[in-house]
Amino acid sequence: QVQLVESGGGLVQAGGSQIVSCTTSGIIFSINAMGWYRQAPGKQRELVATISKVGVTNYGEAVKGRFTISRDNAKNTVYLQMNNVKPEDTAVYYCNAQVLRKSFESWRDYWGQGTQVTVSS
């Protein structure tokens, strides 16, 4: 009853920029933290960035200084602005949201299907 849909993936040249977005919908009482994670071929899934409900951010070391995470609470949407992308940024990017469906239920993590971002050298 809760779904996350990512968009904005595709091919981008090294040094360029790209934006991916993720919208959460369904039965939602509140959304706490939201974030982006990625998994490259032959690699483990890693943290890209997270953002709290009030805008406190956290970035993985590999993307710090190049990527920016933001959110629009009114739209239940989280964004990832990727600047100066590198070939090593190539991965499937997954959206995550900590959602409370009902006030009397517990918080639960939900994930999107992922969107492919490929950086050409």
mmCIF file with all atom_site columns, C-alpha atoms in Angstrom:
data_model
loop_
_atom_site.group_PDB
_atom_site.id
_atom_site.type_symbol
_atom_site.label_atom_id
_atom_site.label_alt_id
_atom_site.label_comp_id
_atom_site.label_asym_id
_atom_site.label_entity_id
_atom_site.label_seq_id
_atom_site.pdbx_PDB_ins_code
_atom_site.Cartn_x
_atom_site.Cartn_y
_atom_site.Cartn_z
_atom_site.occupancy
_atom_site.B_iso_or_equiv
_atom_site.pdbx_formal_charge
_atom_site.auth_seq_id
_atom_site.auth_comp_id
_atom_site.auth_asym_id
_atom_site.auth_atom_id
_atom_site.pdbx_PDB_model_num
ATOM 1   C CA . GLN A 1 1   ? 0.000  0.000  0.000   1.00 0.00 ? 1   GLN A CA 1
ATOM 2   C CA . VAL A 1 2   ? 3.096  2.210  -0.007  1.00 0.00 ? 2   VAL A CA 1
ATOM 3   C CA . GLN A 1 3   ? 5.125  2.591  -3.146  1.00 0.00 ? 3   GLN A CA 1
ATOM 4   C CA . LEU A 1 4   ? 8.202  4.521  -4.177  1.00 0.00 ? 4   LEU A CA 1
ATOM 5   C CA . VAL A 1 5   ? 8.798  5.352  -7.816  1.00 0.00 ? 5   VAL A CA 1
ATOM 6   C CA . GLU A 1 6   ? 12.154 6.632  -9.059  1.00 0.00 ? 6   GLU A CA 1
ATOM 7   C CA . SER A 1 7   ? 12.707 8.558  -12.251 1.00 0.00 ? 7   SER A CA 1
ATOM 8   C CA . GLY A 1 8   ? 15.463 10.448 -14.021 1.00 0.00 ? 8   GLY A CA 1
ATOM 9   C CA . GLY A 1 9   ? 17.976 7.707  -14.651 1.00 0.00 ? 9   GLY A CA 1
ATOM 10  C CA . GLY A 1 10  ? 19.818 7.374  -17.908 1.00 0.00 ? 10  GLY A CA 1
ATOM 11  C CA . LEU A 1 11  ? 23.108 7.981  -19.662 1.00 0.00 ? 11  LEU A CA 1
ATOM 12  C CA . VAL A 1 12  ? 25.254 10.964 -18.742 1.00 0.00 ? 12  VAL A CA 1
ATOM 13  C CA . GLN A 1 13  ? 28.778 11.975 -19.718 1.00 0.00 ? 13  GLN A CA 1
ATOM 14  C CA . ALA A 1 14  ? 31.558 12.129 -17.156 1.00 0.00 ? 14  ALA A CA 1
ATOM 15  C CA . GLY A 1 15  ? 31.738 15.585 -15.660 1.00 0.00 ? 15  GLY A CA 1
ATOM 16  C CA . GLY A 1 16  ? 28.111 16.247 -16.393 1.00 0.00 ? 16  GLY A CA 1
ATOM 17  C CA . SER A 1 17  ? 25.049 16.478 -14.184 1.00 0.00 ? 17  SER A CA 1
ATOM 18  C CA . GLN A 1 18  ? 21.924 14.443 -13.632 1.00 0.00 ? 18  GLN A CA 1
ATOM 19  C CA . ILE A 1 19  ? 18.912 14.560 -11.340 1.00 0.00 ? 19  ILE A CA 1
ATOM 20  C CA . VAL A 1 20  ? 16.949 11.591 -10.088 1.00 0.00 ? 20  VAL A CA 1
ATOM 21  C CA . SER A 1 21  ? 13.731 11.855 -8.132  1.00 0.00 ? 21  SER A CA 1
ATOM 22  C CA . CYS A 1 22  ? 11.537 9.570  -6.082  1.00 0.00 ? 22  CYS A CA 1
ATOM 23  C CA . THR A 1 23  ? 7.920  10.019 -5.088  1.00 0.00 ? 23  THR A CA 1
ATOM 24  C CA . THR A 1 24  ? 6.276  8.079  -2.286  1.00 0.00 ? 24  THR A CA 1
ATOM 25  C CA . SER A 1 25  ? 2.559  7.345  -2.459  1.00 0.00 ? 25  SER A CA 1
ATOM 26  C CA . GLY A 1 26  ? -0.083 5.197  -0.811  1.00 0.00 ? 26  GLY A CA 1
ATOM 27  C CA . ILE A 1 27  ? -1.352 5.043  2.745   1.00 0.00 ? 27  ILE A CA 1
ATOM 28  C CA . ILE A 1 28  ? 0.946  7.459  4.528   1.00 0.00 ? 28  ILE A CA 1
ATOM 29  C CA . PHE A 1 29  ? 0.556  9.076  7.901   1.00 0.00 ? 29  PHE A CA 1
ATOM 30  C CA . SER A 1 30  ? 4.073  10.455 8.011   1.00 0.00 ? 30  SER A CA 1
ATOM 31  C CA . ILE A 1 31  ? 7.458  10.085 6.326   1.00 0.00 ? 31  ILE A CA 1
ATOM 32  C CA . ASN A 1 32  ? 10.572 10.362 8.435   1.00 0.00 ? 32  ASN A CA 1
ATOM 33  C CA . ALA A 1 33  ? 13.955 9.993  6.758   1.00 0.00 ? 33  ALA A CA 1
ATOM 34  C CA . MET A 1 34  ? 14.395 9.507  3.025   1.00 0.00 ? 34  MET A CA 1
ATOM 35  C CA . GLY A 1 35  ? 17.487 8.535  1.137   1.00 0.00 ? 35  GLY A CA 1
ATOM 36  C CA . TRP A 1 36  ? 19.335 7.201  -1.856  1.00 0.00 ? 36  TRP A CA 1
ATOM 37  C CA . TYR A 1 37  ? 21.445 4.068  -2.067  1.00 0.00 ? 37  TYR A CA 1
ATOM 38  C CA . ARG A 1 38  ? 23.198 2.543  -5.041  1.00 0.00 ? 38  ARG A CA 1
ATOM 39  C CA . GLN A 1 39  ? 24.590 -0.740 -6.221  1.00 0.00 ? 39  GLN A CA 1
ATOM 40  C CA . ALA A 1 40  ? 27.165 -1.012 -8.985  1.00 0.00 ? 40  ALA A CA 1
ATOM 41  C CA . PRO A 1 41  ? 28.008 -4.225 -10.868 1.00 0.00 ? 41  PRO A CA 1
ATOM 42  C CA . GLY A 1 42  ? 30.110 -6.465 -8.644  1.00 0.00 ? 42  GLY A CA 1
ATOM 43  C CA . LYS A 1 43  ? 29.749 -4.086 -5.711  1.00 0.00 ? 43  LYS A CA 1
ATOM 44  C CA . GLN A 1 44  ? 27.780 -4.053 -2.488  1.00 0.00 ? 44  GLN A CA 1
ATOM 45  C CA . ARG A 1 45  ? 24.929 -1.627 -2.023  1.00 0.00 ? 45  ARG A CA 1
ATOM 46  C CA . GLU A 1 46  ? 26.192 1.599  -0.512  1.00 0.00 ? 46  GLU A CA 1
ATOM 47  C CA . LEU A 1 47  ? 24.833 4.738  1.019   1.00 0.00 ? 47  LEU A CA 1
ATOM 48  C CA . VAL A 1 48  ? 24.646 7.732  -1.272  1.00 0.00 ? 48  VAL A CA 1
ATOM 49  C CA . ALA A 1 49  ? 22.760 10.241 0.850   1.00 0.00 ? 49  ALA A CA 1
ATOM 50  C CA . THR A 1 50  ? 20.003 10.562 3.414   1.00 0.00 ? 50  THR A CA 1
ATOM 51  C CA . ILE A 1 51  ? 17.897 13.471 4.558   1.00 0.00 ? 51  ILE A CA 1
ATOM 52  C CA . SER A 1 52  ? 15.785 13.808 7.674   1.00 0.00 ? 52  SER A CA 1
ATOM 53  C CA . LYS A 1 53  ? 12.272 15.206 7.793   1.00 0.00 ? 53  LYS A CA 1
ATOM 54  C CA . VAL A 1 54  ? 13.662 18.574 8.833   1.00 0.00 ? 54  VAL A CA 1
ATOM 55  C CA . GLY A 1 55  ? 16.436 18.623 6.266   1.00 0.00 ? 55  GLY A CA 1
ATOM 56  C CA . VAL A 1 56  ? 19.492 17.265 8.054   1.00 0.00 ? 56  VAL A CA 1
ATOM 57  C CA . THR A 1 57  ? 21.650 15.525 5.451   1.00 0.00 ? 57  THR A CA 1
ATOM 58  C CA . ASN A 1 58  ? 24.261 12.797 5.415   1.00 0.00 ? 58  ASN A CA 1
ATOM 59  C CA . TYR A 1 59  ? 26.443 11.748 2.468   1.00 0.00 ? 59  TYR A CA 1
ATOM 60  C CA . GLY A 1 60  ? 28.582 8.818  1.557   1.00 0.00 ? 60  GLY A CA 1
ATOM 61  C CA . GLU A 1 61  ? 32.265 9.707  1.229   1.00 0.00 ? 61  GLU A CA 1
ATOM 62  C CA . ALA A 1 62  ? 32.363 8.804  -2.452  1.00 0.00 ? 62  ALA A CA 1
ATOM 63  C CA . VAL A 1 63  ? 29.804 11.448 -3.384  1.00 0.00 ? 63  VAL A CA 1
ATOM 64  C CA . LYS A 1 64  ? 30.312 14.139 -0.777  1.00 0.00 ? 64  LYS A CA 1
ATOM 65  C CA . GLY A 1 65  ? 30.852 17.511 -2.377  1.00 0.00 ? 65  GLY A CA 1
ATOM 66  C CA . ARG A 1 66  ? 29.411 16.403 -5.707  1.00 0.00 ? 66  ARG A CA 1
ATOM 67  C CA . PHE A 1 67  ? 25.877 15.221 -4.940  1.00 0.00 ? 67  PHE A CA 1
ATOM 68  C CA . THR A 1 68  ? 23.092 17.050 -3.149  1.00 0.00 ? 68  THR A CA 1
ATOM 69  C CA . ILE A 1 69  ? 19.984 15.491 -1.648  1.00 0.00 ? 69  ILE A CA 1
ATOM 70  C CA . SER A 1 70  ? 16.800 17.459 -1.074  1.00 0.00 ? 70  SER A CA 1
ATOM 71  C CA . ARG A 1 71  ? 13.131 16.809 -0.426  1.00 0.00 ? 71  ARG A CA 1
ATOM 72  C CA . ASP A 1 72  ? 9.714  18.328 -0.891  1.00 0.00 ? 72  ASP A CA 1
ATOM 73  C CA . ASN A 1 73  ? 7.541  17.198 1.982   1.00 0.00 ? 73  ASN A CA 1
ATOM 74  C CA . ALA A 1 74  ? 4.373  18.525 0.388   1.00 0.00 ? 74  ALA A CA 1
ATOM 75  C CA . LYS A 1 75  ? 4.990  16.243 -2.594  1.00 0.00 ? 75  LYS A CA 1
ATOM 76  C CA . ASN A 1 76  ? 6.467  13.307 -0.646  1.00 0.00 ? 76  ASN A CA 1
ATOM 77  C CA . THR A 1 77  ? 9.386  13.489 -3.018  1.00 0.00 ? 77  THR A CA 1
ATOM 78  C CA . VAL A 1 78  ? 13.141 13.223 -2.562  1.00 0.00 ? 78  VAL A CA 1
ATOM 79  C CA . TYR A 1 79  ? 15.690 14.353 -5.125  1.00 0.00 ? 79  TYR A CA 1
ATOM 80  C CA . LEU A 1 80  ? 19.336 13.661 -5.808  1.00 0.00 ? 80  LEU A CA 1
ATOM 81  C CA . GLN A 1 81  ? 21.277 16.255 -7.759  1.00 0.00 ? 81  GLN A CA 1
ATOM 82  C CA . MET A 1 82  ? 24.409 14.654 -9.174  1.00 0.00 ? 82  MET A CA 1
ATOM 83  C CA . ASN A 1 83  ? 27.162 16.981 -10.336 1.00 0.00 ? 83  ASN A CA 1
ATOM 84  C CA . ASN A 1 84  ? 30.570 16.237 -11.832 1.00 0.00 ? 84  ASN A CA 1
ATOM 85  C CA . VAL A 1 85  ? 29.632 12.604 -12.245 1.00 0.00 ? 85  VAL A CA 1
ATOM 86  C CA . LYS A 1 86  ? 32.310 9.960  -12.684 1.00 0.00 ? 86  LYS A CA 1
ATOM 87  C CA . PRO A 1 87  ? 32.268 6.541  -14.372 1.00 0.00 ? 87  PRO A CA 1
ATOM 88  C CA . GLU A 1 88  ? 32.394 4.958  -10.919 1.00 0.00 ? 88  GLU A CA 1
ATOM 89  C CA . ASP A 1 89  ? 29.018 6.546  -10.171 1.00 0.00 ? 89  ASP A CA 1
ATOM 90  C CA . THR A 1 90  ? 27.452 4.092  -12.603 1.00 0.00 ? 90  THR A CA 1
ATOM 91  C CA . ALA A 1 91  ? 24.953 2.029  -10.638 1.00 0.00 ? 91  ALA A CA 1
ATOM 92  C CA . VAL A 1 92  ? 21.329 1.309  -9.969  1.00 0.00 ? 92  VAL A CA 1
ATOM 93  C CA . TYR A 1 93  ? 20.089 3.992  -7.628  1.00 0.00 ? 93  TYR A CA 1
ATOM 94  C CA . TYR A 1 94  ? 17.458 2.994  -5.087  1.00 0.00 ? 94  TYR A CA 1
ATOM 95  C CA . CYS A 1 95  ? 15.160 5.309  -3.205  1.00 0.00 ? 95  CYS A CA 1
ATOM 96  C CA . ASN A 1 96  ? 14.341 4.663  0.438   1.00 0.00 ? 96  ASN A CA 1
ATOM 97  C CA . ALA A 1 97  ? 11.740 6.138  2.768   1.00 0.00 ? 97  ALA A CA 1
ATOM 98  C CA . GLN A 1 98  ? 10.922 5.513  6.403   1.00 0.00 ? 98  GLN A CA 1
ATOM 99  C CA . VAL A 1 99  ? 7.134  5.553  6.502   1.00 0.00 ? 99  VAL A CA 1
ATOM 100 C CA . LEU A 1 100 ? 4.500  5.489  9.225   1.00 0.00 ? 100 LEU A CA 1
ATOM 101 C CA . ARG A 1 101 ? 1.259  4.395  7.574   1.00 0.00 ? 101 ARG A CA 1
ATOM 102 C CA . LYS A 1 102 ? -0.905 4.818  10.659  1.00 0.00 ? 102 LYS A CA 1
ATOM 103 C CA . SER A 1 103 ? -0.173 6.624  13.902  1.00 0.00 ? 103 SER A CA 1
ATOM 104 C CA . PHE A 1 104 ? -0.515 3.425  15.915  1.00 0.00 ? 104 PHE A CA 1
ATOM 105 C CA . GLU A 1 105 ? 1.822  1.390  13.698  1.00 0.00 ? 105 GLU A CA 1
ATOM 106 C CA . SER A 1 106 ? 5.594  1.248  13.741  1.00 0.00 ? 106 SER A CA 1
ATOM 107 C CA . TRP A 1 107 ? 7.970  2.927  11.318  1.00 0.00 ? 107 TRP A CA 1
ATOM 108 C CA . ARG A 1 108 ? 8.948  0.815  8.343   1.00 0.00 ? 108 ARG A CA 1
ATOM 109 C CA . ASP A 1 109 ? 11.443 1.159  5.500   1.00 0.00 ? 109 ASP A CA 1
ATOM 110 C CA . TYR A 1 110 ? 10.186 1.052  1.932   1.00 0.00 ? 110 TYR A CA 1
ATOM 111 C CA . TRP A 1 111 ? 12.237 0.824  -1.246  1.00 0.00 ? 111 TRP A CA 1
ATOM 112 C CA . GLY A 1 112 ? 11.785 1.769  -4.855  1.00 0.00 ? 112 GLY A CA 1
ATOM 113 C CA . GLN A 1 113 ? 12.555 -0.502 -7.796  1.00 0.00 ? 113 GLN A CA 1
ATOM 114 C CA . GLY A 1 114 ? 15.681 1.437  -8.686  1.00 0.00 ? 114 GLY A CA 1
ATOM 115 C CA . THR A 1 115 ? 16.752 3.510  -11.654 1.00 0.00 ? 115 THR A CA 1
ATOM 116 C CA . GLN A 1 116 ? 19.876 2.925  -13.734 1.00 0.00 ? 116 GLN A CA 1
ATOM 117 C CA . VAL A 1 117 ? 22.400 5.743  -13.986 1.00 0.00 ? 117 VAL A CA 1
ATOM 118 C CA . THR A 1 118 ? 25.242 5.154  -16.420 1.00 0.00 ? 118 THR A CA 1
ATOM 119 C CA . VAL A 1 119 ? 28.196 7.514  -16.698 1.00 0.00 ? 119 VAL A CA 1
ATOM 120 C CA . SER A 1 120 ? 30.245 7.347  -19.875 1.00 0.00 ? 120 SER A CA 1
ATOM 121 C CA . SER A 1 121 ? 33.933 8.244  -19.886 1.00 0.00 ? 121 SER A CA 1
#
